[in-house]
Amino acid sequence: MNNIPEVKLGVIAVSRDCFVISLSECRRSAVVAKCKQECGIEVFEAKTTVENEKDMLQAVEEVKAAGCNTLLVFLGNFGPETPETLIAKNFDGPVMYAAAAEEGDLIQGRGDAYCGMLNCSYNLGLRKLKAVIPEYPVGTASDIAGMIAEFIPVARAIIGLASLKVIAFGPRPQDFFACNAPIKGLYDLGIEIEENSELDLLMAYRQHAGDKRIQSIVEDMAAELGMEGNQYPDLLPRMAQYELTLMDWTDAHKGARKYVAFANKCWPAFPVEFGFEPCYVNSRLASRGVPVACEVDIYGAVSEYIGACVTKDAVTLLDINNSVPKEMFENDIKNKYDYTLKDTFMGFHCGNTPFCKLSKGAVKYQLIQNRLLEDGGQPDITRGTLEGDILPGEITFFRLHANADASLQAYIAQGEVLPVPTQSFGGIGVFAIPQMGRFYRHVLIEKRYPHHGAIAFGHVGKALFTVMNYLGVDDIAFNQPQGMLYKTENPF
């Protein structure tokens, strides 16, 4: 996934000048050793220990020269309040602060870092500096190594967003206000947005006709799909030409940015003018860490990109689509899984979920668009979806979005895709999230979220929450357990 940043983490130890500096240095070295031994993480150990502002400048230059883009500031003892917080100001990248727990000798070997973290946090606030502070930021070398392992996915997302450009091809489909949100919030996060016409995309596509590289992409598609999945071999050259168009557009329009995500229009004009549905191509890019959000959903694209950075894995964007039929629940879910009917729903999209996340995926045609554009007849231009049941397993369902006043909000809910046949079409799965019914009413509906949700394959809510919090999102909702009332929930 060359569209996802690589994290190189450095550690700078700080020391209050009235404490023994060697205590902080020994504890720093122990953290670095534990990172390699227990987590398999290579960490750059800055040899400059910060006691004053000159040390701070030297240490920051040391980690920059080593190519570090992420940093742990480690309070091996109480730490110097001003220099340690100025590290975050002078380092261009995400910074985490953590402190050493006491071990044994409480006379000569006591560091008081537990106390120092309080003043560190206070000083970060005074200077309005962003930093990640773990839930319990004090620990042994082994504990700190574990905090670093949890910090790295968060840092990937923060670094990626800082150099992200969302390329959009629109406008939105008619009566599709759900994918419209003020984009000022994304500019506030430092994300660039390039908005183009669907005609620009069509022109670029036509310019790629006959490109010699198309054949190699056709062969790669055929190899991925296999015999059963490649139901329309004649369609592959059209889709390969489109994939090539998007990738070349990425290279030509990335500009000063390092990473790209797309938010593209995909109906109703697209299949008519391009001659196919773009879903399979969108799925292939998503599998490489280049999300392509459906229906010009710019916030959906950003959400997917965050998920891709956190997991270093394929993600998808789905409609929170339909309820599970009661008969299906009674036959396939009740008494087999610890969920009620209201905890379940079906997540669906036409065919953008990557092949690696489907069971028996195959290129098919878009049934709804076929009714609209081809009168339900023999499909031609409505072919190109990648369909199949989504693989069962743990998921995190989430979204970053903006209100009408451009303020940011987010939701995060962990659950799973159940191993239940959907008996339906599209890229689709039976999802189960604890207390989904209440979450649906008092978060998704009450806070006016659109129907698109991003899906990360795994339980990564902790990392996502940290990312959203770091971004300054004040309203981060989650599926609250029974007995914990939502603000708008009727207590009776």
CSV table of C-alpha atoms in Angstrom, one decimal:
chain,number,residue,atom,x,y,z
A,1,MET,CA,0.0,0.0,0.0
A,2,ASN,CA,2.2,2.8,-1.3
A,3,ASN,CA,-0.6,5.3,-0.5
A,4,ILE,CA,-0.2,4.8,3.2
A,5,PRO,CA,2.6,6.4,5.1
A,6,GLU,CA,5.3,4.5,6.9
A,7,VAL,CA,6.0,5.4,10.5
A,8,LYS,CA,9.5,5.9,11.7
A,9,LEU,CA,9.4,6.6,15.4
A,10,GLY,CA,12.0,8.2,17.6
A,11,VAL,CA,12.2,8.4,21.4
A,12,ILE,CA,13.5,11.5,23.2
A,13,ALA,CA,14.0,11.2,26.9
A,14,VAL,CA,13.6,14.3,29.1
A,15,SER,CA,15.1,14.9,32.6
A,16,ARG,CA,14.5,17.6,35.3
A,17,ASP,CA,18.0,19.0,36.1
A,18,CYS,CA,17.6,18.4,39.8
A,19,PHE,CA,17.0,14.6,39.1
A,20,VAL,CA,19.6,12.0,38.1
A,21,ILE,CA,19.9,12.2,34.3
A,22,SER,CA,21.1,8.6,34.1
A,23,LEU,CA,17.8,7.4,35.5
A,24,SER,CA,15.9,8.8,32.5
A,25,GLU,CA,18.6,7.6,30.0
A,26,CYS,CA,18.6,4.0,31.4
A,27,ARG,CA,14.8,3.9,31.3
A,28,ARG,CA,14.8,5.2,27.7
A,29,SER,CA,17.1,2.5,26.6
A,30,ALA,CA,15.0,-0.1,28.3
A,31,VAL,CA,11.9,1.1,26.4
A,32,VAL,CA,13.7,0.9,23.1
A,33,ALA,CA,14.9,-2.6,23.9
A,34,LYS,CA,11.4,-3.8,24.8
A,35,CYS,CA,10.0,-2.3,21.6
A,36,LYS,CA,12.2,-4.6,19.6
A,37,GLN,CA,12.0,-7.7,21.8
A,38,GLU,CA,8.3,-7.7,22.6
A,39,CYS,CA,6.7,-5.8,19.7
A,40,GLY,CA,9.1,-6.2,16.8
A,41,ILE,CA,9.3,-2.4,16.5
A,42,GLU,CA,12.5,-0.6,15.5
A,43,VAL,CA,12.7,2.7,17.3
A,44,PHE,CA,15.4,5.4,16.9
A,45,GLU,CA,16.9,6.3,20.3
A,46,ALA,CA,17.9,10.0,20.4
A,47,LYS,CA,21.1,10.2,22.5
A,48,THR,CA,20.4,13.8,23.5
A,49,THR,CA,18.5,13.9,26.8
A,50,VAL,CA,16.6,17.1,27.2
A,51,GLU,CA,17.1,19.2,30.3
A,52,ASN,CA,16.8,22.7,28.8
A,53,GLU,CA,15.7,24.5,25.6
A,54,LYS,CA,19.1,24.1,23.9
A,55,ASP,CA,18.9,20.4,24.5
A,56,MET,CA,15.4,20.4,23.1
A,57,LEU,CA,16.6,22.0,19.8
A,58,GLN,CA,19.5,19.5,19.5
A,59,ALA,CA,17.3,16.5,20.2
A,60,VAL,CA,14.7,17.5,17.7
A,61,GLU,CA,17.4,18.0,15.0
A,62,GLU,CA,18.8,14.6,15.9
A,63,VAL,CA,15.4,12.8,15.3
A,64,LYS,CA,14.8,14.8,12.2
A,65,ALA,CA,18.2,13.9,10.8
A,66,ALA,CA,17.4,10.2,11.4
A,67,GLY,CA,14.2,10.6,9.3
A,68,CYS,CA,11.8,10.2,12.2
A,69,ASN,CA,8.2,11.4,11.4
A,70,THR,CA,6.7,10.3,14.8
A,71,LEU,CA,7.9,10.8,18.3
A,72,LEU,CA,7.6,9.6,21.8
A,73,VAL,CA,8.6,12.1,24.5
A,74,PHE,CA,9.5,10.0,27.4
A,75,LEU,CA,9.5,11.3,31.0
A,76,GLY,CA,12.1,9.1,32.6
A,77,ASN,CA,11.8,11.3,35.6
A,78,PHE,CA,9.7,14.5,36.5
A,79,GLY,CA,10.9,16.2,33.3
A,80,PRO,CA,11.4,19.9,32.4
A,81,GLU,CA,8.0,21.4,31.7
A,82,THR,CA,8.9,24.0,29.1
A,83,PRO,CA,11.5,22.2,27.0
A,84,GLU,CA,9.6,18.9,27.0
A,85,THR,CA,6.5,20.6,25.6
A,86,LEU,CA,8.4,22.7,23.1
A,87,ILE,CA,9.5,19.4,21.5
A,88,ALA,CA,6.0,19.0,20.2
A,89,LYS,CA,6.0,22.6,18.9
A,90,ASN,CA,9.3,22.1,17.0
A,91,PHE,CA,8.8,18.6,15.7
A,92,ASP,CA,6.7,18.3,12.5
A,93,GLY,CA,4.7,15.1,13.2
A,94,PRO,CA,2.6,13.4,15.8
A,95,VAL,CA,4.0,13.2,19.3
A,96,MET,CA,3.0,11.0,22.2
A,97,TYR,CA,3.9,11.7,25.8
A,98,ALA,CA,4.4,8.9,28.3
A,99,ALA,CA,6.1,8.6,31.7
A,100,ALA,CA,8.1,6.0,33.6
A,101,ALA,CA,6.7,4.0,36.5
A,102,GLU,CA,8.8,3.6,39.6
A,103,GLU,CA,10.7,0.4,40.0
A,104,GLY,CA,12.4,-0.6,43.2
A,105,ASP,CA,14.6,2.0,44.7
A,106,LEU,CA,12.5,4.9,46.0
A,107,ILE,CA,15.4,6.9,47.4
A,108,GLN,CA,18.1,7.4,44.7
A,109,GLY,CA,16.0,5.8,42.0
A,110,ARG,CA,12.7,7.6,42.3
A,111,GLY,CA,11.8,9.7,39.3
A,112,ASP,CA,8.4,11.3,40.1
A,113,ALA,CA,7.3,11.1,36.4
A,114,TYR,CA,3.8,10.3,37.7
A,115,CYS,CA,3.8,13.9,39.0
A,116,GLY,CA,5.6,15.3,36.0
A,117,MET,CA,2.9,14.1,33.5
A,118,LEU,CA,0.4,16.4,35.2
A,119,ASN,CA,2.6,19.5,34.6
A,120,CYS,CA,3.5,18.3,31.1
A,121,SER,CA,-0.2,18.1,30.2
A,122,TYR,CA,-0.8,21.5,31.8
A,123,ASN,CA,1.9,23.1,29.7
A,124,LEU,CA,0.8,21.5,26.5
A,125,GLY,CA,-2.6,23.1,27.1
A,126,LEU,CA,-1.1,26.5,27.8
A,127,ARG,CA,0.7,26.4,24.4
A,128,LYS,CA,-2.3,24.9,22.6
A,129,LEU,CA,-0.1,22.0,21.4
A,130,LYS,CA,-1.6,18.7,20.1
A,131,ALA,CA,-0.2,15.5,21.5
A,132,VAL,CA,-1.4,12.0,22.2
A,133,ILE,CA,-1.5,10.9,25.8
A,134,PRO,CA,-2.4,7.3,26.4
A,135,GLU,CA,-5.3,6.3,28.6
A,136,TYR,CA,-2.9,5.5,31.4
A,137,PRO,CA,0.4,7.1,30.4
A,138,VAL,CA,2.6,5.7,33.1
A,139,GLY,CA,4.3,2.4,33.0
A,140,THR,CA,7.3,0.1,32.9
A,141,ALA,CA,9.5,-0.3,29.8
A,142,SER,CA,7.2,-3.1,28.6
A,143,ASP,CA,4.1,-1.1,29.2
A,144,ILE,CA,5.5,1.9,27.3
A,145,ALA,CA,6.4,-0.4,24.4
A,146,GLY,CA,2.8,-1.5,24.3
A,147,MET,CA,1.7,2.1,24.2
A,148,ILE,CA,4.0,2.7,21.3
A,149,ALA,CA,2.5,-0.3,19.4
A,150,GLU,CA,-0.9,1.3,19.8
A,151,PHE,CA,0.3,4.7,18.9
A,152,ILE,CA,1.8,3.7,15.5
A,153,PRO,CA,-1.5,3.1,13.7
A,154,VAL,CA,-2.8,6.4,15.1
A,155,ALA,CA,0.4,8.2,13.9
A,156,ARG,CA,0.0,6.7,10.4
A,157,ALA,CA,-3.5,8.2,10.1
A,158,ILE,CA,-2.4,11.6,11.4
A,159,ILE,CA,0.6,11.7,9.0
A,160,GLY,CA,-1.5,10.5,6.1
A,161,LEU,CA,-4.3,13.1,6.6
A,162,ALA,CA,-1.7,15.9,6.9
A,163,SER,CA,-0.6,15.1,3.3
A,164,LEU,CA,-3.9,13.9,1.8
A,165,LYS,CA,-5.7,15.3,-1.3
A,166,VAL,CA,-9.3,14.1,-2.0
A,167,ILE,CA,-10.0,14.2,-5.7
A,168,ALA,CA,-13.7,14.4,-6.5
A,169,PHE,CA,-15.6,13.9,-9.7
A,170,GLY,CA,-19.1,15.2,-9.5
A,171,PRO,CA,-21.7,16.5,-9.1
A,172,ARG,CA,-23.6,14.3,-6.7
A,173,PRO,CA,-26.6,12.3,-8.1
A,174,GLN,CA,-29.9,14.1,-8.0
A,175,ASP,CA,-31.7,14.1,-4.6
A,176,PHE,CA,-28.6,12.8,-2.9
A,177,PHE,CA,-28.1,15.5,-0.3
A,178,ALA,CA,-26.9,12.8,2.1
A,179,CYS,CA,-23.4,12.9,0.6
A,180,ASN,CA,-23.2,16.7,0.8
A,181,ALA,CA,-21.5,18.3,3.8
A,182,PRO,CA,-19.5,21.5,4.2
A,183,ILE,CA,-15.9,20.8,3.3
A,184,LYS,CA,-14.5,23.6,5.4
A,185,GLY,CA,-13.9,21.2,8.2
A,186,LEU,CA,-11.6,19.2,6.0
A,187,TYR,CA,-9.6,22.3,5.1
A,188,ASP,CA,-9.3,23.0,8.8
A,189,LEU,CA,-7.7,19.6,9.2
A,190,GLY,CA,-5.2,20.5,6.5
A,191,ILE,CA,-6.7,18.2,3.8
A,192,GLU,CA,-6.7,19.4,0.2
A,193,ILE,CA,-9.7,18.9,-2.1
A,194,GLU,CA,-9.8,19.0,-5.8
A,195,GLU,CA,-13.2,19.0,-7.3
A,196,ASN,CA,-13.7,18.1,-11.0
A,197,SER,CA,-16.5,17.6,-13.4
A,198,GLU,CA,-17.6,14.1,-14.6
A,199,LEU,CA,-16.8,15.4,-18.1
A,200,ASP,CA,-13.2,15.9,-17.1
A,201,LEU,CA,-13.1,12.2,-16.1
A,202,LEU,CA,-14.8,11.1,-19.3
A,203,MET,CA,-12.3,13.1,-21.4
A,204,ALA,CA,-9.4,11.6,-19.6
A,205,TYR,CA,-10.8,8.1,-20.0
A,206,ARG,CA,-11.2,8.5,-23.7
A,207,GLN,CA,-7.6,9.7,-24.0
A,208,HIS,CA,-6.5,6.3,-22.6
A,209,ALA,CA,-8.2,4.3,-25.4
A,210,GLY,CA,-5.7,1.9,-26.9
A,211,ASP,CA,-3.1,2.4,-24.1
A,212,LYS,CA,-0.5,-0.4,-24.2
A,213,ARG,CA,-0.7,-0.8,-20.5
A,214,ILE,CA,-4.4,-1.9,-20.5
A,215,GLN,CA,-3.6,-5.5,-21.4
A,216,SER,CA,-1.4,-6.1,-18.3
A,217,ILE,CA,-4.2,-4.7,-16.1
A,218,VAL,CA,-6.7,-7.0,-17.8
A,219,GLU,CA,-4.5,-10.0,-17.0
A,220,ASP,CA,-4.2,-8.9,-13.4
A,221,MET,CA,-8.0,-8.5,-13.1
A,222,ALA,CA,-8.5,-12.0,-14.6
A,223,ALA,CA,-6.0,-13.5,-12.2
A,224,GLU,CA,-7.7,-11.9,-9.2
A,225,LEU,CA,-11.2,-12.9,-10.2
A,226,GLY,CA,-10.4,-16.5,-11.3
A,227,MET,CA,-12.7,-18.5,-13.5
A,228,GLU,CA,-15.8,-18.2,-11.3
A,229,GLY,CA,-15.4,-14.4,-10.6
A,230,ASN,CA,-14.7,-13.4,-14.2
A,231,GLN,CA,-18.2,-13.6,-15.5
A,232,TYR,CA,-17.8,-10.9,-18.2
A,233,PRO,CA,-14.3,-11.2,-19.7
A,234,ASP,CA,-15.2,-8.8,-22.6
A,235,LEU,CA,-15.8,-6.1,-20.0
A,236,LEU,CA,-12.3,-6.2,-18.5
A,237,PRO,CA,-10.6,-3.9,-21.1
A,238,ARG,CA,-13.1,-1.1,-20.4
A,239,MET,CA,-12.6,-1.4,-16.7
A,240,ALA,CA,-8.8,-1.6,-17.1
A,241,GLN,CA,-8.8,1.5,-19.2
A,242,TYR,CA,-10.7,3.3,-16.4
A,243,GLU,CA,-8.3,2.0,-13.7
A,244,LEU,CA,-5.4,3.3,-15.7
A,245,THR,CA,-7.2,6.7,-16.0
A,246,LEU,CA,-7.6,7.1,-12.3
A,247,MET,CA,-4.1,6.1,-11.5
A,248,ASP,CA,-2.6,8.5,-14.1
A,249,TRP,CA,-4.9,11.2,-12.7
A,250,THR,CA,-3.4,10.5,-9.3
A,251,ASP,CA,0.1,11.0,-10.5
A,252,ALA,CA,-0.7,14.1,-12.5
A,253,HIS,CA,-2.8,15.8,-9.9
A,254,LYS,CA,-1.3,14.8,-6.6
A,255,GLY,CA,0.7,18.1,-6.6
A,256,ALA,CA,2.4,18.9,-3.3
A,257,ARG,CA,0.5,16.1,-1.6
A,258,LYS,CA,1.8,12.6,-0.9
A,259,TYR,CA,-1.5,10.6,-0.6
A,260,VAL,CA,-4.8,10.5,-2.5
A,261,ALA,CA,-8.4,9.4,-2.0
A,262,PHE,CA,-11.2,9.7,-4.5
A,263,ALA,CA,-14.9,10.6,-4.2
A,264,ASN,CA,-16.5,9.9,-7.6
A,265,LYS,CA,-19.9,10.0,-9.2
A,266,CYS,CA,-20.9,6.6,-10.3
A,267,TRP,CA,-24.6,6.9,-11.5
A,268,PRO,CA,-26.8,7.5,-13.4
A,269,ALA,CA,-24.8,9.1,-16.3
A,270,PHE,CA,-21.6,7.1,-15.6
A,271,PRO,CA,-22.6,3.7,-17.0
A,272,VAL,CA,-24.3,5.3,-20.0
A,273,GLU,CA,-21.3,7.3,-21.1
A,274,PHE,CA,-18.5,5.0,-19.9
A,275,GLY,CA,-20.2,1.7,-20.8
A,276,PHE,CA,-19.9,-0.1,-17.5
A,277,GLU,CA,-20.2,0.4,-13.7
A,278,PRO,CA,-17.0,1.5,-11.9
A,279,CYS,CA,-17.5,-0.6,-8.8
A,280,TYR,CA,-14.9,-3.3,-9.4
A,281,VAL,CA,-12.2,-0.8,-10.3
A,282,ASN,CA,-13.1,1.2,-7.1
A,283,SER,CA,-12.7,-2.0,-5.1
A,284,ARG,CA,-9.3,-2.7,-6.6
A,285,LEU,CA,-8.0,0.8,-5.7
A,286,ALA,CA,-9.4,0.4,-2.2
A,287,SER,CA,-7.4,-2.8,-1.7
A,288,ARG,CA,-4.2,-0.8,-2.4
A,289,GLY,CA,-5.0,1.9,0.1
A,290,VAL,CA,-6.6,4.3,-2.4
A,291,PRO,CA,-10.2,4.5,-1.3
A,292,VAL,CA,-12.8,5.5,-4.0
A,293,ALA,CA,-15.9,6.7,-2.2
A,294,CYS,CA,-19.2,6.3,-4.0
A,295,GLU,CA,-21.6,9.1,-5.0
A,296,VAL,CA,-19.1,11.9,-4.4
A,297,ASP,CA,-19.0,11.3,-0.7
A,298,ILE,CA,-15.9,13.3,0.2
A,299,TYR,CA,-16.2,12.7,4.0
A,300,GLY,CA,-16.8,9.0,3.2
A,301,ALA,CA,-13.5,9.0,1.3
A,302,VAL,CA,-11.6,10.6,4.2
A,303,SER,CA,-13.2,8.2,6.7
A,304,GLU,CA,-12.1,5.2,4.5
A,305,TYR,CA,-8.6,6.6,4.3
A,306,ILE,CA,-8.4,6.9,8.1
A,307,GLY,CA,-9.4,3.3,8.3
A,308,ALA,CA,-6.9,2.2,5.8
A,309,CYS,CA,-4.1,4.0,7.6
A,310,VAL,CA,-5.1,2.6,11.0
A,311,THR,CA,-5.4,-1.0,9.7
A,312,LYS,CA,-2.9,-1.1,6.8
A,313,ASP,CA,-5.7,-3.2,5.2
A,314,ALA,CA,-8.5,-2.9,2.7
A,315,VAL,CA,-11.6,-0.9,3.8
A,316,THR,CA,-15.0,-0.3,2.3
A,317,LEU,CA,-17.9,2.2,2.3
A,318,LEU,CA,-21.4,0.7,2.7
A,319,ASP,CA,-24.9,1.9,2.9
A,320,ILE,CA,-26.5,1.3,6.3
A,321,ASN,CA,-29.0,-0.3,4.0
A,322,ASN,CA,-31.8,-2.5,5.2
A,323,SER,CA,-33.2,-4.4,8.2
A,324,VAL,CA,-32.7,-8.1,8.6
A,325,PRO,CA,-36.0,-10.0,7.8
A,326,LYS,CA,-37.5,-11.4,10.9
A,327,GLU,CA,-37.6,-14.9,9.4
A,328,MET,CA,-33.9,-14.7,8.6
A,329,PHE,CA,-33.2,-13.6,12.2
A,330,GLU,CA,-35.3,-16.4,13.6
A,331,ASN,CA,-33.7,-19.1,11.4
A,332,ASP,CA,-30.0,-18.0,11.3
A,333,ILE,CA,-29.2,-15.7,14.2
A,334,LYS,CA,-31.6,-16.2,17.2
A,335,ASN,CA,-30.1,-18.5,19.9
A,336,LYS,CA,-26.9,-18.8,17.9
A,337,TYR,CA,-25.5,-15.3,18.5
A,338,ASP,CA,-26.1,-13.0,21.5
A,339,TYR,CA,-28.0,-10.3,19.5
A,340,THR,CA,-31.5,-9.1,19.2
A,341,LEU,CA,-33.2,-8.3,15.9
A,342,LYS,CA,-32.6,-4.6,16.5
A,343,ASP,CA,-28.9,-5.2,16.9
A,344,THR,CA,-28.7,-6.3,13.3
A,345,PHE,CA,-28.8,-4.7,9.9
A,346,MET,CA,-27.5,-5.3,6.4
A,347,GLY,CA,-24.6,-3.2,5.0
A,348,PHE,CA,-24.7,-3.0,1.3
A,349,HIS,CA,-23.2,-1.3,-1.7
A,350,CYS,CA,-23.3,-2.1,-5.4
A,351,GLY,CA,-19.9,-3.7,-5.6
A,352,ASN,CA,-17.0,-1.6,-4.2
A,353,THR,CA,-15.9,-3.9,-1.4
A,354,PRO,CA,-12.5,-5.4,-2.3
A,355,PHE,CA,-12.3,-9.0,-3.6
A,356,CYS,CA,-10.2,-10.0,-0.6
A,357,LYS,CA,-13.1,-9.1,1.8
A,358,LEU,CA,-15.8,-11.1,0.0
A,359,SER,CA,-16.7,-14.8,0.0
A,360,LYS,CA,-16.9,-16.0,-3.7
A,361,GLY,CA,-16.8,-12.5,-5.2
A,362,ALA,CA,-17.7,-12.1,-8.8
A,363,VAL,CA,-18.2,-9.3,-11.4
A,364,LYS,CA,-21.9,-9.0,-12.0
A,365,TYR,CA,-24.4,-6.3,-13.0
A,366,GLN,CA,-26.2,-3.6,-10.9
A,367,LEU,CA,-29.7,-4.8,-10.7
A,368,ILE,CA,-31.3,-1.5,-9.7
A,369,GLN,CA,-29.5,0.5,-12.4
A,370,ASN,CA,-30.4,-2.3,-14.9
A,371,ARG,CA,-34.0,-1.6,-14.2
A,372,LEU,CA,-33.5,2.1,-14.6
A,373,LEU,CA,-31.2,2.3,-17.6
A,374,GLU,CA,-31.8,-1.0,-19.5
A,375,ASP,CA,-35.4,-1.7,-18.6
A,376,GLY,CA,-34.5,-4.8,-16.8
A,377,GLY,CA,-33.2,-6.4,-20.0
A,378,GLN,CA,-29.9,-8.1,-20.9
A,379,PRO,CA,-27.3,-6.2,-19.0
A,380,ASP,CA,-24.5,-4.4,-20.8
A,381,ILE,CA,-23.6,-1.0,-19.5
A,382,THR,CA,-24.8,-1.8,-16.0
A,383,ARG,CA,-22.2,-4.6,-15.7
A,384,GLY,CA,-19.1,-4.0,-13.5
A,385,THR,CA,-20.1,-4.5,-9.9
A,386,LEU,CA,-18.1,-6.8,-7.6
A,387,GLU,CA,-20.7,-8.8,-5.7
A,388,GLY,CA,-20.7,-11.4,-3.0
A,389,ASP,CA,-21.3,-11.8,0.7
A,390,ILE,CA,-18.8,-9.9,2.9
A,391,LEU,CA,-16.6,-12.2,4.9
A,392,PRO,CA,-17.6,-12.8,8.5
A,393,GLY,CA,-15.5,-11.4,11.3
A,394,GLU,CA,-14.9,-8.4,13.5
A,395,ILE,CA,-15.5,-4.9,12.0
A,396,THR,CA,-15.5,-1.3,13.2
A,397,PHE,CA,-18.2,0.9,11.7
A,398,PHE,CA,-17.3,4.6,11.7
A,399,ARG,CA,-17.5,7.9,10.0
A,400,LEU,CA,-16.1,11.4,10.2
A,401,HIS,CA,-18.6,14.0,9.1
A,402,ALA,CA,-19.5,17.7,9.2
A,403,ASN,CA,-22.7,19.4,10.4
A,404,ALA,CA,-24.4,22.1,8.5
A,405,ASP,CA,-22.4,24.7,10.4
A,406,ALA,CA,-19.1,22.9,9.3
A,407,SER,CA,-18.3,21.6,12.8
A,408,LEU,CA,-16.9,18.1,12.8
A,409,GLN,CA,-18.5,15.0,14.4
A,410,ALA,CA,-17.8,11.3,14.3
A,411,TYR,CA,-19.1,7.9,15.4
A,412,ILE,CA,-17.4,4.6,16.1
A,413,ALA,CA,-19.0,1.3,16.8
A,414,GLN,CA,-17.4,-2.1,17.0
A,415,GLY,CA,-19.3,-5.2,15.9
A,416,GLU,CA,-19.1,-8.1,13.5
A,417,VAL,CA,-20.3,-9.5,10.2
A,418,LEU,CA,-22.2,-12.7,10.9
A,419,PRO,CA,-21.6,-15.9,8.9
A,420,VAL,CA,-25.2,-15.7,7.7
A,421,PRO,CA,-26.0,-16.0,3.9
A,422,THR,CA,-27.6,-12.7,2.8
A,423,GLN,CA,-29.7,-14.1,0.0
A,424,SER,CA,-29.4,-10.8,-1.7
A,425,PHE,CA,-27.3,-8.9,-4.3
A,426,GLY,CA,-24.4,-6.5,-4.3
A,427,GLY,CA,-21.5,-6.4,-1.9
A,428,ILE,CA,-23.5,-7.1,1.2
A,429,GLY,CA,-23.3,-8.6,4.7
A,430,VAL,CA,-25.4,-9.2,7.8
A,431,PHE,CA,-23.9,-6.9,10.5
A,432,ALA,CA,-24.4,-7.1,14.2
A,433,ILE,CA,-23.5,-4.3,16.6
A,434,PRO,CA,-24.5,-4.4,20.3
A,435,GLN,CA,-27.3,-1.9,21.0
A,436,MET,CA,-27.5,-1.0,17.3
A,437,GLY,CA,-31.2,-0.1,17.5
A,438,ARG,CA,-30.6,2.7,20.1
A,439,PHE,CA,-27.4,3.8,18.3
A,440,TYR,CA,-29.3,4.0,15.0
A,441,ARG,CA,-32.0,6.2,16.6
A,442,HIS,CA,-30.0,8.4,18.9
A,443,VAL,CA,-26.8,8.9,17.0
A,444,LEU,CA,-27.3,8.2,13.3
A,445,ILE,CA,-30.8,9.7,13.0
A,446,GLU,CA,-30.6,12.2,15.9
A,447,LYS,CA,-27.3,13.7,14.7
A,448,ARG,CA,-28.3,13.7,11.0
A,449,TYR,CA,-25.6,11.3,9.7
A,450,PRO,CA,-25.9,10.2,6.1
A,451,HIS,CA,-26.4,6.6,5.1
A,452,HIS,CA,-22.8,5.9,4.2
A,453,GLY,CA,-20.5,4.3,6.9
A,454,ALA,CA,-16.9,3.3,6.6
A,455,ILE,CA,-16.0,-0.3,7.5
A,456,ALA,CA,-12.6,-1.3,8.9
A,457,PHE,CA,-12.0,-5.0,9.1
A,458,GLY,CA,-11.1,-5.6,12.8
A,459,HIS,CA,-11.8,-4.0,16.1
A,460,VAL,CA,-9.9,-0.7,15.9
A,461,GLY,CA,-12.2,1.6,17.8
A,462,LYS,CA,-9.5,2.5,20.3
A,463,ALA,CA,-7.2,3.8,17.6
A,464,LEU,CA,-10.0,5.5,15.7
A,465,PHE,CA,-11.2,7.3,18.8
A,466,THR,CA,-7.6,8.6,19.5
A,467,VAL,CA,-7.3,9.8,15.9
A,468,MET,CA,-10.7,11.7,16.1
A,469,ASN,CA,-9.8,13.1,19.4
A,470,TYR,CA,-6.4,14.3,18.1
A,471,LEU,CA,-8.1,15.9,15.1
A,472,GLY,CA,-10.2,18.0,17.6
A,473,VAL,CA,-13.5,16.3,17.0
A,474,ASP,CA,-15.6,17.2,20.1
A,475,ASP,CA,-18.6,15.0,19.4
A,476,ILE,CA,-17.4,11.3,19.1
A,477,ALA,CA,-20.4,9.0,19.5
A,478,PHE,CA,-20.4,5.3,20.2
A,479,ASN,CA,-22.9,2.6,20.7
A,480,GLN,CA,-23.7,3.1,24.4
A,481,PRO,CA,-24.4,0.0,26.5
A,482,GLN,CA,-27.9,-0.7,28.0
A,483,GLY,CA,-28.5,1.5,31.0
A,484,MET,CA,-26.3,4.3,29.7
A,485,LEU,CA,-28.9,6.7,28.2
A,486,TYR,CA,-28.2,8.9,25.2
A,487,LYS,CA,-28.9,12.6,25.8
A,488,THR,CA,-32.1,12.4,23.7
A,489,GLU,CA,-33.2,8.9,24.8
A,490,ASN,CA,-36.6,8.7,26.5
A,491,PRO,CA,-35.9,7.3,30.0
A,492,PHE,CA,-39.4,5.9,30.3
